[in-house]
XYZ file of C-alpha atoms in Angstrom:
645
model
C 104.359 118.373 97.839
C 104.651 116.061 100.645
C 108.399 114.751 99.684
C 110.262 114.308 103.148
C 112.342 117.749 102.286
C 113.535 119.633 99.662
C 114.698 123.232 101.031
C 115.852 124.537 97.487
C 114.130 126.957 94.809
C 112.159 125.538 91.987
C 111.037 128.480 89.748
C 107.878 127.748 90.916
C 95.499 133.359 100.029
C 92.961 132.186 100.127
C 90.566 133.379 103.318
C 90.574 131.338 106.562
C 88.081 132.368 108.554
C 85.509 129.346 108.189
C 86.152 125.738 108.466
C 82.622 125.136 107.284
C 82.399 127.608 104.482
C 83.764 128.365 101.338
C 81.876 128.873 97.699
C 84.355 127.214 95.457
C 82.359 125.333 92.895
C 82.012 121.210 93.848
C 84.580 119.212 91.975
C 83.260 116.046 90.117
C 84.863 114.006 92.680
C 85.503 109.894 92.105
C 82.854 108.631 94.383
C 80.272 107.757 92.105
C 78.603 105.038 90.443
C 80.337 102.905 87.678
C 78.293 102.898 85.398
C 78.453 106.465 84.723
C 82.330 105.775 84.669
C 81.782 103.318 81.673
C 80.280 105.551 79.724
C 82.188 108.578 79.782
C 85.051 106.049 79.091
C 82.789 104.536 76.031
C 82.282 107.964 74.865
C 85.744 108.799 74.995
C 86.848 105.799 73.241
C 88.810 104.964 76.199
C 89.734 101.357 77.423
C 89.494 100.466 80.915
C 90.292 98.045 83.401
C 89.089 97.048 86.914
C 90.385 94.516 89.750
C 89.144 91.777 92.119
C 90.341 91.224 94.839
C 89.415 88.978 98.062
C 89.286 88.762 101.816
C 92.525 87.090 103.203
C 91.843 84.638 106.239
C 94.680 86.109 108.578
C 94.698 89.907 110.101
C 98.672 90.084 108.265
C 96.965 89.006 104.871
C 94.720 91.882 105.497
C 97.173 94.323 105.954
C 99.154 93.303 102.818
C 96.289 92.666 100.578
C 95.841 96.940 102.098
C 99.185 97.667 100.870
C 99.101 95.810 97.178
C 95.650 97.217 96.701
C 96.917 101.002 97.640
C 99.934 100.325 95.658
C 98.096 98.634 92.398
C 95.395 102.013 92.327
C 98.021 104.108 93.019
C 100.190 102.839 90.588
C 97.720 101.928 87.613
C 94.613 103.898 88.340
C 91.889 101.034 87.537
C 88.195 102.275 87.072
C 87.399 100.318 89.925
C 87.824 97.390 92.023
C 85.567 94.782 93.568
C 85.571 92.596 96.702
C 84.388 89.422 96.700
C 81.665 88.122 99.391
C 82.962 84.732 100.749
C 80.573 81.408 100.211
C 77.605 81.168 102.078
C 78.359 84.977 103.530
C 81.336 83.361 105.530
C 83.224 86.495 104.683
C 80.393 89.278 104.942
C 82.120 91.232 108.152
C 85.287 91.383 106.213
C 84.323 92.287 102.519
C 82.319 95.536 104.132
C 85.563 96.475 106.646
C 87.704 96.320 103.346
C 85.523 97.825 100.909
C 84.820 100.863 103.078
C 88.474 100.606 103.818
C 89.658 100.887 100.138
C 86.350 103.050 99.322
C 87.690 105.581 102.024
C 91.109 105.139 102.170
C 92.317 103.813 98.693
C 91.580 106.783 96.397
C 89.161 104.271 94.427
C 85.372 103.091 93.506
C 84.519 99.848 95.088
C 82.182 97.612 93.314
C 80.921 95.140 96.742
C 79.864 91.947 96.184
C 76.613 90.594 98.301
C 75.097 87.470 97.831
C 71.902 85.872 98.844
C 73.635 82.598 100.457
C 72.577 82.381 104.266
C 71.911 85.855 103.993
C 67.848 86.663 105.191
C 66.409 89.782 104.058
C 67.248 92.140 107.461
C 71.077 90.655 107.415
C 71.030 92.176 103.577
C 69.466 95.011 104.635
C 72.059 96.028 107.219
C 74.740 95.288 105.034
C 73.555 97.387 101.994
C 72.569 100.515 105.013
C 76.582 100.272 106.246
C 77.990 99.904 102.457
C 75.876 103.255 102.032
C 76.884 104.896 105.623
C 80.357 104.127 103.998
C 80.175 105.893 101.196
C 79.912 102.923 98.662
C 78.110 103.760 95.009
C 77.889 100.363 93.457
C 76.861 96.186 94.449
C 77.425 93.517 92.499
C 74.300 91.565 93.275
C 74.859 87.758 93.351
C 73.181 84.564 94.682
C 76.498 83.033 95.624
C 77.517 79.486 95.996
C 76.840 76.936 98.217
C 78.136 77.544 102.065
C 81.369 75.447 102.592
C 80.334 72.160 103.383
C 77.388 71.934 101.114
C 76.926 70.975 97.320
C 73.566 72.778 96.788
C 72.351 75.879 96.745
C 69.281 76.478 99.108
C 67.713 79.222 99.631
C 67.691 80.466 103.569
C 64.601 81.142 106.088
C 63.311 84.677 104.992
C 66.103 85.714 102.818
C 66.205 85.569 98.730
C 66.510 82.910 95.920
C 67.557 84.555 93.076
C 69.825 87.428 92.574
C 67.412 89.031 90.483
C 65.021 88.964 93.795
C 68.356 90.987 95.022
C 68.348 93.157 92.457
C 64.601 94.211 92.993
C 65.405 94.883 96.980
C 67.668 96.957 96.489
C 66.245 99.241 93.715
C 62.922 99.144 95.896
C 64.870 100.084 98.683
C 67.397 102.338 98.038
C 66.443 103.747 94.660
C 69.060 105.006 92.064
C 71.679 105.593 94.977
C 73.521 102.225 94.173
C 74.762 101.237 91.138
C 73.782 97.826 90.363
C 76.259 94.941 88.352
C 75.066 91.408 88.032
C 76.533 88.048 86.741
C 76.907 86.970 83.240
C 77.862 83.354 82.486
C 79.414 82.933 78.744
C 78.369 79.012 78.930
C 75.247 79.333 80.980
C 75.238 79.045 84.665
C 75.450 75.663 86.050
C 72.184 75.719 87.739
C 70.273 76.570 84.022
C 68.880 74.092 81.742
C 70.309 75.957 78.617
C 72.037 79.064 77.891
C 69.212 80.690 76.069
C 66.856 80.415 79.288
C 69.819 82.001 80.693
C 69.848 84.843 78.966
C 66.166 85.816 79.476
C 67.069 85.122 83.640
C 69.957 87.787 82.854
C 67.264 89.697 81.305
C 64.842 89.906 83.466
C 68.319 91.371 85.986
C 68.840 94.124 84.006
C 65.179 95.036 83.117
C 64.885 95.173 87.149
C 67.527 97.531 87.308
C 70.859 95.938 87.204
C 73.579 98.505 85.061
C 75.950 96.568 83.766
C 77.106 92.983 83.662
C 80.544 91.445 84.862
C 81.051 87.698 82.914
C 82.310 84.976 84.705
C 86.152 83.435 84.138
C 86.591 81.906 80.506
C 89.331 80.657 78.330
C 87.376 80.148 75.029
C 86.836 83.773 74.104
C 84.645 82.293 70.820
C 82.408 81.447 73.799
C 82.288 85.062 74.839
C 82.145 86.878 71.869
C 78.794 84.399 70.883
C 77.376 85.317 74.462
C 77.745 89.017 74.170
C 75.946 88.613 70.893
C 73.060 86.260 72.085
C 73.130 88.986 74.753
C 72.236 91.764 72.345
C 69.888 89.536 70.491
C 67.806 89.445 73.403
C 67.821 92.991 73.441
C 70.223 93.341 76.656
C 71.502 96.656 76.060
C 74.118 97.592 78.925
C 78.057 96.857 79.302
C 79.300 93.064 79.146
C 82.692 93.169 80.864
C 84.905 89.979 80.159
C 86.093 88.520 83.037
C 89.925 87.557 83.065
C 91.773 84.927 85.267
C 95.531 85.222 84.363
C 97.215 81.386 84.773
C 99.548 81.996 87.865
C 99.567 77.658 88.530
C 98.992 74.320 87.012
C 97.142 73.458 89.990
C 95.310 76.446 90.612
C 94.342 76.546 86.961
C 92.931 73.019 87.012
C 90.852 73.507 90.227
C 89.537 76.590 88.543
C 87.961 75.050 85.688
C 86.803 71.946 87.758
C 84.824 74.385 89.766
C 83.550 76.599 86.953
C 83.022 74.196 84.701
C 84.767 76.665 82.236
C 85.596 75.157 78.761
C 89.668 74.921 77.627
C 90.351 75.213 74.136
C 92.274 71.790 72.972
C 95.497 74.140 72.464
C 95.458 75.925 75.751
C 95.205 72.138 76.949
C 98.317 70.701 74.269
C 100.342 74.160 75.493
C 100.219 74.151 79.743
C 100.668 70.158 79.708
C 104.362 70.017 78.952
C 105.348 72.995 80.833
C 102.995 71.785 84.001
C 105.659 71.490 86.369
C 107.577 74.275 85.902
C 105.992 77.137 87.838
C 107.740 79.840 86.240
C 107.057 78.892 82.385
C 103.355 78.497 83.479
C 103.303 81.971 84.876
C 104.694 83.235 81.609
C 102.050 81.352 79.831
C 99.215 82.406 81.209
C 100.673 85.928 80.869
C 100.770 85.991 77.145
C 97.207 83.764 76.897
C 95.755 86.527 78.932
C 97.036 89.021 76.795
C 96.266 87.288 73.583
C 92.991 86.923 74.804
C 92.140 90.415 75.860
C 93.429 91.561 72.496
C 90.855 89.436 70.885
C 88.354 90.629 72.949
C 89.080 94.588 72.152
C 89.141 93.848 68.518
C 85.895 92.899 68.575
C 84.912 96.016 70.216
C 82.256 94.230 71.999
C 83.133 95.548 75.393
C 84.992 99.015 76.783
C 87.111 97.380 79.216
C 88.149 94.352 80.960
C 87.627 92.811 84.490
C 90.462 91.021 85.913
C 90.417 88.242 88.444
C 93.874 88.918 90.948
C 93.590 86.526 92.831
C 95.428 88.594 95.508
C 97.940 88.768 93.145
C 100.048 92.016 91.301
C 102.411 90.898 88.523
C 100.918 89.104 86.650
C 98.100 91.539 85.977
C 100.523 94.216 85.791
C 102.572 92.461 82.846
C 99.722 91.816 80.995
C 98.312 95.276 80.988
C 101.996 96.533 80.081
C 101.657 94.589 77.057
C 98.584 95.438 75.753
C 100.018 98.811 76.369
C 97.306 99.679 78.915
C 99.144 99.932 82.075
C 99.659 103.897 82.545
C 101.219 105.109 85.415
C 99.363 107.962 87.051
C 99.646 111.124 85.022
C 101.327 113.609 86.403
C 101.280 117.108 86.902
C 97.439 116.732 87.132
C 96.849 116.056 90.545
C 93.551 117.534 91.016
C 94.893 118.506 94.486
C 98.407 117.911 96.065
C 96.963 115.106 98.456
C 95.330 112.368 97.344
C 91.603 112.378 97.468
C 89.403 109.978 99.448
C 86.350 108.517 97.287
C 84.135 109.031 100.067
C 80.682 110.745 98.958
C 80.610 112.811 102.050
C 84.351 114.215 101.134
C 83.816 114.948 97.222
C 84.031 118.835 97.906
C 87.105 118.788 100.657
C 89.699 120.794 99.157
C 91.801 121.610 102.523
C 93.711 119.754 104.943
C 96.373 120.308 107.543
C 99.805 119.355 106.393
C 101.187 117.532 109.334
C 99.282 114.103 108.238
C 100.870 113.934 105.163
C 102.523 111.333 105.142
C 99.654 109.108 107.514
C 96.767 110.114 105.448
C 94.980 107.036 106.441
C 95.075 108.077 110.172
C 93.406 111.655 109.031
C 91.047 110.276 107.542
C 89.804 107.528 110.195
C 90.257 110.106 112.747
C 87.757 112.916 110.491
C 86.003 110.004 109.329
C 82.722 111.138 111.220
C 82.777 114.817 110.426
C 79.486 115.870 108.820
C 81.305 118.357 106.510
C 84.982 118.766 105.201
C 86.783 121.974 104.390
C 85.948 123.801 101.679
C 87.854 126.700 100.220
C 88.583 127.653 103.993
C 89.728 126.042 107.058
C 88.970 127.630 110.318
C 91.073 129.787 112.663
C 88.494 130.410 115.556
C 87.761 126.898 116.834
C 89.581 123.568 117.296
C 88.065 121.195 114.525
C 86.730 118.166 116.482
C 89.220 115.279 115.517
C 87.957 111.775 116.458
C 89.677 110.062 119.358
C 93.026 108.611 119.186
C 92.728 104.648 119.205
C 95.292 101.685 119.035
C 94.099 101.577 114.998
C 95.111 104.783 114.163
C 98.080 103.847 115.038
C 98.427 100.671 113.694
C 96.978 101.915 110.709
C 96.570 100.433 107.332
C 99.978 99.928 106.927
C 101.124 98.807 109.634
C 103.678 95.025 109.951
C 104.203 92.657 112.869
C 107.089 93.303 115.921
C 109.633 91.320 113.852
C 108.903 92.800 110.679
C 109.486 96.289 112.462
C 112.434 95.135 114.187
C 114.188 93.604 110.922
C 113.537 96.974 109.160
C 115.102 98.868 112.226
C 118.056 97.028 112.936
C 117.406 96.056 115.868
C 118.362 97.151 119.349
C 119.739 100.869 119.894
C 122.345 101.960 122.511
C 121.961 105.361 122.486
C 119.813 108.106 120.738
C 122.532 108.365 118.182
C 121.941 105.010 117.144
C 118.026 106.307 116.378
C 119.387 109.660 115.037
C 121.507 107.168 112.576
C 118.151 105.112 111.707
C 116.594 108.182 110.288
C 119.536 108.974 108.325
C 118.852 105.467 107.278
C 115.738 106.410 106.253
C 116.550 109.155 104.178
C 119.504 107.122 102.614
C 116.664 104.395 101.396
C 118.641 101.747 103.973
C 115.107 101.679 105.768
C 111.867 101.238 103.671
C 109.734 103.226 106.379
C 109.147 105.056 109.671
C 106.364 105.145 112.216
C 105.573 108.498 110.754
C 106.533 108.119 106.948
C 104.452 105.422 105.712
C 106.344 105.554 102.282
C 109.844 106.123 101.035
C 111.432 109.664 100.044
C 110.068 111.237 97.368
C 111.855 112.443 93.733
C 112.370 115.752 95.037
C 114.308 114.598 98.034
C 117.349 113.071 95.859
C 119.437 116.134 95.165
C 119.846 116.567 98.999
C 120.307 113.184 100.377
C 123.668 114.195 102.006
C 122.180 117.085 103.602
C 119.493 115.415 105.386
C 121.476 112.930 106.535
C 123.930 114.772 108.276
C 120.741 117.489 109.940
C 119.367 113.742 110.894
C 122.861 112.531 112.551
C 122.631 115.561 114.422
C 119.563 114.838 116.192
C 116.905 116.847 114.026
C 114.669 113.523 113.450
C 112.792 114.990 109.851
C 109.495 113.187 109.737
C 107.627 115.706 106.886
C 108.718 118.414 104.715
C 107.754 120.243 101.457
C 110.563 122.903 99.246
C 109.499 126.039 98.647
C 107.966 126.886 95.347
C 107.382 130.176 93.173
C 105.461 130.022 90.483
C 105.531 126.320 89.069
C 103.686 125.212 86.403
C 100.707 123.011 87.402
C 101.517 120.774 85.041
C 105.360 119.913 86.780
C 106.694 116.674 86.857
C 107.400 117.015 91.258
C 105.245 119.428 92.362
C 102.598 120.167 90.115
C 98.592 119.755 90.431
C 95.240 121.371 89.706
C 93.705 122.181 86.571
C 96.126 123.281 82.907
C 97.505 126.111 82.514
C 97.465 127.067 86.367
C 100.839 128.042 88.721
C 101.557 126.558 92.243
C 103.131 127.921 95.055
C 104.671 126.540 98.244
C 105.919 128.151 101.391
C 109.424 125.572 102.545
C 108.067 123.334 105.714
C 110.162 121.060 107.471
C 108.604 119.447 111.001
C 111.100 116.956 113.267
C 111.425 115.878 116.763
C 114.795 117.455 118.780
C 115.676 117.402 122.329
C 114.795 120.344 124.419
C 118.756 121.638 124.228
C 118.074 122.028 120.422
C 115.071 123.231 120.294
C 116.566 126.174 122.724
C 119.014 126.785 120.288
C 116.495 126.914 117.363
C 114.882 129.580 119.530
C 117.974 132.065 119.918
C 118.861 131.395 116.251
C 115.530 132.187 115.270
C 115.299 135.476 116.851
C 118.004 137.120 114.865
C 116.802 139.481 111.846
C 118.102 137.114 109.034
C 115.812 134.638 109.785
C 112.345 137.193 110.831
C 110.841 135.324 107.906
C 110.380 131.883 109.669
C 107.157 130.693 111.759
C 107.690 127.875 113.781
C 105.863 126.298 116.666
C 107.164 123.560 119.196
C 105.503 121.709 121.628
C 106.340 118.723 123.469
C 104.640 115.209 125.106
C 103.289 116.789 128.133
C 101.721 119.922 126.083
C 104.628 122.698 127.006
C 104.618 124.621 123.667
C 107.184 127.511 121.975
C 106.006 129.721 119.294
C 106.398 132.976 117.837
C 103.609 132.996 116.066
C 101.894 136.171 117.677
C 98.153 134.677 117.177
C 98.180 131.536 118.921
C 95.243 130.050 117.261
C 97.020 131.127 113.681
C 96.370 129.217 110.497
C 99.396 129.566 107.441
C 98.911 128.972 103.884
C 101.485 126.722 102.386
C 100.411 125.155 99.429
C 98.592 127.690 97.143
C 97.396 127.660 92.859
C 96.435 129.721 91.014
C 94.342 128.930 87.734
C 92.514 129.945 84.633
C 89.178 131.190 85.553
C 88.727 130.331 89.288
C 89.459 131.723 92.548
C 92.568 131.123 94.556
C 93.220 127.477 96.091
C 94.110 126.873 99.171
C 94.783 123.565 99.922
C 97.206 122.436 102.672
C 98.177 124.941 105.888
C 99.612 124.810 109.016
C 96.963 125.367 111.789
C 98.455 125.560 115.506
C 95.374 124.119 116.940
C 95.461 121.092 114.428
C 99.785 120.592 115.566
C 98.545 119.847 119.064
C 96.344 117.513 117.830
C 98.673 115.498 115.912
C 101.352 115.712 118.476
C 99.575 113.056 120.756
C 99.328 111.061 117.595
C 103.170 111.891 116.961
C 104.587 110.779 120.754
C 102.318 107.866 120.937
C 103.906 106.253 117.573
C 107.171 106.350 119.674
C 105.568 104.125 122.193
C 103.362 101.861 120.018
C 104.999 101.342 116.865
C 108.998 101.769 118.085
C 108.918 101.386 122.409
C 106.889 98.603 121.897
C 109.364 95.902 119.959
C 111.803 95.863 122.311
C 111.672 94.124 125.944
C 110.500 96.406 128.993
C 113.304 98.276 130.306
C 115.952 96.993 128.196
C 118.183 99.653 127.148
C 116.428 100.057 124.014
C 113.228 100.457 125.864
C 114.541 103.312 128.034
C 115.773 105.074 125.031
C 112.749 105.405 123.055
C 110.924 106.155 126.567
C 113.469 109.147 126.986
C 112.665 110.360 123.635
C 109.308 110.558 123.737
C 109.423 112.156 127.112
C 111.556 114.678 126.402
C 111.814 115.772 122.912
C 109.511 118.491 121.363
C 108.238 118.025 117.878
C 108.719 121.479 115.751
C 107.605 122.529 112.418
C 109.028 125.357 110.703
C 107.531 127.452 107.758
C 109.369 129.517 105.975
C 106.973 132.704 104.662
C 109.119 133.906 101.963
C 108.588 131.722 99.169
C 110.552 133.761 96.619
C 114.208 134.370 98.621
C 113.437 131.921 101.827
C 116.213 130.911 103.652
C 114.971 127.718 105.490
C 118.056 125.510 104.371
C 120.729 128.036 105.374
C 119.069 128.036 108.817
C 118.930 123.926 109.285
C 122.177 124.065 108.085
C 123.212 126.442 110.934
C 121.585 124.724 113.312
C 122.564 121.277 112.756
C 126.321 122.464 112.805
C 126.468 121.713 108.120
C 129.778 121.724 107.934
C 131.122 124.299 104.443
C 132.964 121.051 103.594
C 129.562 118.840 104.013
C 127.653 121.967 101.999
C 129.989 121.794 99.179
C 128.995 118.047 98.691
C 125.569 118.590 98.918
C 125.819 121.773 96.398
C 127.740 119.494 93.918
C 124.658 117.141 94.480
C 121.790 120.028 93.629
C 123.733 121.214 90.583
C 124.507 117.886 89.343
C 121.033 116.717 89.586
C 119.903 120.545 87.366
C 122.231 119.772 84.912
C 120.792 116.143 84.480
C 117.448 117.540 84.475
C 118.636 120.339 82.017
């Protein structure tokens, strides 16, 4: 839905009169806890896979480790993923910002790590009360090593010793809301006289209410397989997931097993050795050992998925799922809804949202974040919906890089407002990975009219979110598809962009003539002075609509006037904050942007005739398309049919 624009036909009402009500039946949404993940997988016969990931030490290693773990969920749908809890609680802050983060933001479960270390039983207390207040299911209760510094364990002034004393807090406390995973040590935990005593201590974790059990790193998966057995013996009943550390250094590797004690089979040992100083042949090698090693592991059928240890990292993970054919991109044409869904609790049933944060969906839901109910089979047309406050950090955002990262991916200095009309062509020609209001590149849809919106962007019609019209498309479509089998979609053409107040007069005398009665739009600018002809000023369209098998009509993105003027402070002020802001005050770069944001309106259009709309000859006559420049963009549609065809 949300590509940047796509004005031609693919052969593709709900009621709004209640923001709070609706009577659609509540989806099964992905908040929940893991364990009851695991099983339907089990059940299934379905393998799975999960990440770990930790807290970086610097606010950019944040915001990248945001944009791998986005990308990595997006990309290969894990069950979950877990964030670790730094030694001696050094990192607590952090792993609860970026597990409610991900939890919220990321489409995803979190598993949370908590330890015990320097941790007394109020500090564990608050932390478990904001992981809840966030939404989170599931802990993965620990003791936790040593703080830095130290080289024993001690236990601190009223806090815990054990993480089965952990365990028992938090089922006293909270009950069955969290979903409890605990350690597992293949070779016995470094603190235990033996691994049979152990066992019963791993026992006596899940008899107190732990779920399921996450193994720490090994390399000898005879050691595992003889664990998970013991395990069983002892009459330990749930999951055993097999922890995985992919080889990505010699020296990494080595400092691993000196600190985990972890045993290295002689020909693991006889293999790395000769290849030790050659980074890339490592790499390779502990690729295809992890992948040998998982495929033991699955053979045995001893476990329904794997755990993998990322160190932060991506490919390495990635090529070893990809050969154990596991890595599956998401599929597609099921989208349970066109936008992705947050894995908040408190947003499992929200099935509508306003288009114009499409392509910032982190900033709509930080800035909704505190609502006490979402949208549900209606969105209201009587009363502004109370949107939080507009701070620096939504517009930073998660994704978000430094002043010389934003220059680089600019260019630089402008001159003139045609130099930023050309940087948005640049956008749409993939010369520019991103703008302040497209936090991704164009999407598949977009292709086929490349030359098109570059020359309505040359013009000075900056595009910054769009979505083609659609009659009747199968739900199960490769672009534009979503919702349950066996359904149709439908989508009313949308295209939104800033223009200077000489344009947007023009847009209004074009607009008025008969041809073009079809179109809605709405422009306002900085200061608040609006144009519309919608006739009902608080009016809320439609323009993403499916219809399925068996349930009502769904509703789930529109176009609400009251929501636009909203999102237009958030609009301007990513002129000043993400764009204004990297140059020097009151260069002639500096002025520009200023002028811009000053002056320009933002506009959307919609165009209400989804069968026969004419959105794209109207941009076309507006922007001054040249017949010569249509013909090359015609040539462009029909080559990229026949390809399809």
């Amino acid at each position: 839905m949300n590509g940047h624009l796509q004005f031609s036909e693919k052969k593709n009402k709900r009621d709004l009169s209640d923001i709070k009500g609706g009577t659609s039946t509540p989806r099964s949404g992905p908040s929940e806890k893991i364990i009851n993940k695991i099983n339907r997988a089990v059940n299934e016969r379905r393998t799975f896979y999960s990440f770990e990931f930790f807290p970086p030490k610097t606010e950019a290693g944040v915001m990248n480790l945001y944009n791998r773990i986005d990308r990595m969920v997006a990309k290969y749908e894990p069950m979950f993923v877990d964030v670790t809890w730094g030694a001696g609680g050094s990192t607590a802050k952090l792993t609860l910002e970026i597990s409610s983060n991900v939890q919220n933001y990321c489409a995803t479960d979190v598993l949370m790590h908590l330890t015990c270390t320097n941790m007394p039983r109020d500090s564990v207390k608050d932390a478990l009360d904001k992981a809840k207040e966030a939404g989170i299911r599931n802990i993965l209760a620990l003791r936790g090593d040593p703080p830095h510094g130290q080289d024993t364990w001690e236990k601190c002034d009223k806090g815990f010793e054990h993480a089965l004393d952990l365990v028992k807090f938090i089922r006293e406390e909270y009950g069955e809301y969290f979903g409890i995973a605990v350690a597992g040590y293949p070779e016995g935990h470094i603190s235990s006289p033996n691994l049979e005593e152990d066992i019963k201590h791993l026992k006596l974790k899940v008899d107190a209410g732990a779920d399921f059990i996450m193994t720490q790193l090994f390399y000898d998966v005879d050691l595992y397989i003889d664990f998970v057995k013991r395990c069983r013996q002892a009459e330990i009943t749930v999951p055993i997931l097999p922890g995985l550390m992919p080889i990505n250094s010699y020296n990494a590797f080595k400092r691993m097993i000196a600190y985990t004690k972890a045993t290295v089979p002689k020909e693991i040992i006889a293999a790395i050795e000769p290849i030790k100083n050659n980074d890339a042949m490592v790499k390779a090698f502990g690729i295809e050992l992890a992948k040998k090693m998982s495929q033991k592991i699955l053979r045995t059928g001893l476990t329904p998925g794997l755990h993998f240890y990322t160190l932060n990292l991506e490919k390495s993970v990635t090529k070893i799922l990809g050969g154990l054919g596991l890595a599956r991109l998401p599929s597609k044409g099921v989208r349970p809804l066109p936008w992705k869904q947050s894995c908040a609790t408190r947003r499992r049933n929200e099935d509508v949202r306003p288009i114009f944060w499409a392509n910032r969906p982190y900033s709509y839901l930080s800035r909704t974040i505190s609502w006490d109910e979402f949208p549900n089979g209606r969105w209201g047309n009587s009363t502004s919906p109370a949107y939080g406050e507009l701070y620096d950090y939504h517009l930073m955002g998660l994704k978000s890089s430094s002043v010389r990262d934003r220059l680089r991916m600019w260019g630089g200095e402008v001159q003139s407002e045609q130099d930023v009309f050309d940087k948005f062509a640049d956008y749409i020609e993939g010369k520019i990975a991103r703008l302040p209001w497209c936090e991704t590149g164009i999407m598949l849809e977009t292709l086929p009219l490349k030359q098109r919106l570059m020359a309505i962007n040359k013009t000075g019609f900056l595009t910054i979110n769009s979505q083609p019209r659609v009659n009747g498309a199968r739900s199960d479509d490769e672009v534009v598809g979503w919702g349950d089998p066996d359904g149709y979609v439908y989508q009313k053409a949308y295209i939104e962009f800033f223009a200077s107040p000489e344009r947007i007069k023009s847009l209004k005398a074009l607009a008025s003539r008969k041809e073009y009665k079809t179109l809605s739009y709405h422009a306002v600018n900085a200061k608040g002075d609006q144009f519309s002809n919608y006739t009902d000023k608080n009016a809320v369209n439609a323009v993403t609509w499916g219809v399925f098998p068996g349930r009502e009509v769904l509703q789930p993105t529109v176009v609400d006037m009251d929501s636009f003027r909203v999102w237009k402070d958030e609009a301007f002020a990513l002129w000043i904050s993400q764009w204004r802001s990297i140059y020097s005050s009151g260069s002639a770069s500096w002025e520009i942007i200023q002028k811009i944001h000053d002056t320009y309106y933002l506009c959307n259009i919609v165009e209400n005739d989804f069968v026969k709309g004419g959105l794209d000859k109207f941009m076309d006559e507006l922007a001054g398309y040249t017949p010569a420049e249509k013909s090359a963009s015609t040539n462009t549609e029909e080559k990229s049919k026949t390809e399809k065809a």
